[in-house]
């Protein structure tokens, strides 16, 4: 994070809490990498030695690390017009993950599972990007779509 400050009528400033020492009356300073939520306080003085103090807290949210992601279609062989449910299971599970599906025949979605039916035969591909983790992942899967054996033409 980058801390920035400006003052009016201040002649000196000093820092405390997450940082320390004399600071200029305006400027910026990088906090560097933070592992924990940290508060920073800046106290500034005017020429009559009156002071004003302001604090800011930089919140740190640690993201989960995805160890593995398994995605698949169910069923893995389907007929034309049959619903296919695409599902991804990341390990460990987390409510903070985001999902972005894409694939053949305009497959799209933003949840852990998406459902689609196909109108043409062949192998259909799907891919899901998993975000909201310290190491975003991508998972791919396929389904085979076959002609409906119970469909009779007149």
Short mmCIF file of C-alpha atoms in Angstrom, two decimals:
data_model
loop_
_atom_site.label_atom_id
_atom_site.label_comp_id
_atom_site.label_asym_id
_atom_site.label_seq_id
_atom_site.Cartn_x
_atom_site.Cartn_y
_atom_site.Cartn_z
CA UNK A 1 0.00 0.00 0.00
CA UNK A 2 1.03 3.58 -0.50
CA UNK A 3 0.31 6.19 2.19
CA UNK A 4 -0.11 9.77 0.97
CA UNK A 5 -0.67 12.93 3.00
CA UNK A 6 -0.81 16.69 2.68
CA UNK A 7 -1.12 19.32 5.39
CA UNK A 8 -1.97 23.02 5.68
CA UNK A 9 0.06 25.33 7.95
CA UNK A 10 2.09 22.45 9.38
CA UNK A 11 5.80 22.93 10.00
CA UNK A 12 6.68 19.40 11.13
CA UNK A 13 5.19 15.91 11.33
CA UNK A 14 6.06 12.67 13.10
CA UNK A 15 4.86 9.13 12.55
CA UNK A 16 3.87 6.40 14.99
CA UNK A 17 2.26 2.95 15.17
CA UNK A 18 3.06 1.11 11.91
CA UNK A 19 5.78 3.60 11.01
CA UNK A 20 8.03 6.00 12.90
CA UNK A 21 10.25 9.03 12.73
CA UNK A 22 10.02 12.55 11.35
CA UNK A 23 8.02 12.95 8.15
CA UNK A 24 7.73 15.82 5.70
CA UNK A 25 4.56 17.97 5.86
CA UNK A 26 3.39 16.32 2.64
CA UNK A 27 4.49 13.22 0.86
CA UNK A 28 3.99 9.54 0.30
CA UNK A 29 5.55 6.37 1.57
CA UNK A 30 5.15 2.72 0.70
CA UNK A 31 4.23 0.36 3.50
CA UNK A 32 6.00 -2.51 1.78
CA UNK A 33 4.43 -5.98 1.91
CA UNK A 34 2.04 -6.36 4.85
CA UNK A 35 1.21 -9.67 6.51
CA UNK A 36 -1.25 -8.20 9.04
CA UNK A 37 -3.70 -5.33 9.28
CA UNK A 38 -1.69 -2.28 10.39
CA UNK A 39 -2.55 1.23 11.64
CA UNK A 40 -0.47 4.29 10.76
CA UNK A 41 -0.62 7.59 12.68
CA UNK A 42 0.75 10.96 11.57
CA UNK A 43 0.90 13.88 14.03
CA UNK A 44 1.67 17.32 12.61
CA UNK A 45 2.44 20.62 14.36
CA UNK A 46 1.98 24.24 13.32
CA UNK A 47 4.33 27.11 14.23
CA UNK A 48 2.46 27.62 17.56
CA UNK A 49 3.04 23.92 18.41
CA UNK A 50 -0.65 23.06 18.01
CA UNK A 51 -1.04 19.48 16.82
CA UNK A 52 -3.41 17.42 14.74
CA UNK A 53 -3.21 13.64 14.59
CA UNK A 54 -4.75 11.40 11.93
CA UNK A 55 -4.67 7.62 11.64
CA UNK A 56 -5.44 5.16 8.89
CA UNK A 57 -5.71 1.39 9.06
CA UNK A 58 -4.63 -0.74 6.14
CA UNK A 59 -6.61 -3.98 6.21
CA UNK A 60 -4.91 -7.13 4.98
CA UNK A 61 -7.04 -9.97 3.66
CA UNK A 62 -5.12 -13.16 3.04
CA UNK A 63 -6.42 -15.10 0.05
CA UNK A 64 -6.73 -18.86 0.05
CA UNK A 65 -4.24 -20.83 -2.02
CA UNK A 66 -5.79 -23.34 -4.40
CA UNK A 67 -4.01 -26.68 -4.08
CA UNK A 68 -5.93 -28.35 -6.89
CA UNK A 69 -9.02 -27.92 -9.04
CA UNK A 70 -11.06 -30.73 -10.57
CA UNK A 71 -13.64 -29.93 -13.22
CA UNK A 72 -15.91 -32.26 -15.12
CA UNK A 73 -19.09 -32.62 -17.11
CA UNK A 74 -21.99 -34.71 -15.91
CA UNK A 75 -22.89 -36.83 -17.70
CA UNK A 76 -19.61 -37.26 -19.59
CA UNK A 77 -21.52 -38.60 -22.61
CA UNK A 78 -24.82 -36.89 -23.40
CA UNK A 79 -27.42 -36.79 -26.15
CA UNK A 80 -28.38 -33.76 -28.20
CA UNK A 81 -30.73 -31.62 -26.11
CA UNK A 82 -29.77 -33.27 -22.81
CA UNK A 83 -28.63 -30.98 -19.97
CA UNK A 84 -24.92 -31.18 -19.19
CA UNK A 85 -23.79 -29.81 -15.83
CA UNK A 86 -20.24 -28.51 -15.73
CA UNK A 87 -18.79 -28.37 -12.20
CA UNK A 88 -15.46 -27.34 -10.73
CA UNK A 89 -14.30 -28.38 -7.25
CA UNK A 90 -11.30 -26.41 -5.97
CA UNK A 91 -9.36 -27.66 -2.95
CA UNK A 92 -9.61 -26.20 -0.41
CA UNK A 93 -13.17 -24.92 -0.80
CA UNK A 94 -13.70 -21.19 -0.20
CA UNK A 95 -16.58 -18.73 -0.46
CA UNK A 96 -14.12 -16.11 -1.74
CA UNK A 97 -13.46 -17.81 -5.08
CA UNK A 98 -14.94 -16.42 -8.28
CA UNK A 99 -15.71 -18.45 -11.39
CA UNK A 100 -15.77 -17.56 -15.07
CA UNK A 101 -16.84 -20.33 -17.47
CA UNK A 102 -16.33 -20.29 -21.23
CA UNK A 103 -16.52 -22.93 -23.90
CA UNK A 104 -17.99 -24.29 -27.09
CA UNK A 105 -21.44 -23.20 -28.27
CA UNK A 106 -21.34 -20.02 -26.14
CA UNK A 107 -20.96 -21.76 -22.78
CA UNK A 108 -20.70 -19.11 -20.07
CA UNK A 109 -21.40 -18.67 -16.40
CA UNK A 110 -20.12 -17.27 -13.13
CA UNK A 111 -20.94 -19.95 -10.56
CA UNK A 112 -19.25 -23.13 -9.43
CA UNK A 113 -21.61 -25.15 -11.68
CA UNK A 114 -23.25 -24.25 -14.97
CA UNK A 115 -25.75 -26.21 -17.06
CA UNK A 116 -26.05 -26.25 -20.85
CA UNK A 117 -27.61 -28.42 -23.53
CA UNK A 118 -26.08 -28.83 -26.97
CA UNK A 119 -27.75 -29.03 -30.37
CA UNK A 120 -24.90 -30.59 -32.36
CA UNK A 121 -22.88 -33.80 -31.98
CA UNK A 122 -19.18 -33.89 -31.17
CA UNK A 123 -16.75 -33.25 -28.35
CA UNK A 124 -17.54 -30.01 -26.49
CA UNK A 125 -14.91 -28.18 -24.46
CA UNK A 126 -15.31 -26.07 -21.34
CA UNK A 127 -12.88 -23.99 -19.33
CA UNK A 128 -13.30 -22.25 -16.00
CA UNK A 129 -11.07 -19.54 -14.54
CA UNK A 130 -11.02 -19.56 -10.74
CA UNK A 131 -10.18 -16.21 -9.19
CA UNK A 132 -10.23 -14.76 -5.68
CA UNK A 133 -7.23 -16.85 -4.69
CA UNK A 134 -3.56 -16.09 -4.22
CA UNK A 135 -2.90 -18.33 -7.23
CA UNK A 136 -5.74 -18.13 -9.79
CA UNK A 137 -6.31 -21.42 -11.61
CA UNK A 138 -7.83 -22.62 -14.86
CA UNK A 139 -9.49 -25.99 -15.31
CA UNK A 140 -10.71 -27.63 -18.54
CA UNK A 141 -13.01 -30.56 -19.31
CA UNK A 142 -14.84 -32.16 -22.22
CA UNK A 143 -18.14 -33.88 -22.89
CA UNK A 144 -19.12 -36.06 -25.86
CA UNK A 145 -22.48 -35.19 -27.42
CA UNK A 146 -24.16 -37.95 -29.41
CA UNK A 147 -27.25 -38.11 -31.59
CA UNK A 148 -30.35 -39.07 -29.65
CA UNK A 149 -30.90 -42.81 -30.33
CA UNK A 150 -34.62 -42.47 -29.61
CA UNK A 151 -35.29 -39.80 -32.20
CA UNK A 152 -37.03 -41.11 -35.30
CA UNK A 153 -37.51 -38.96 -38.35
CA UNK A 154 -40.77 -39.26 -40.26
#
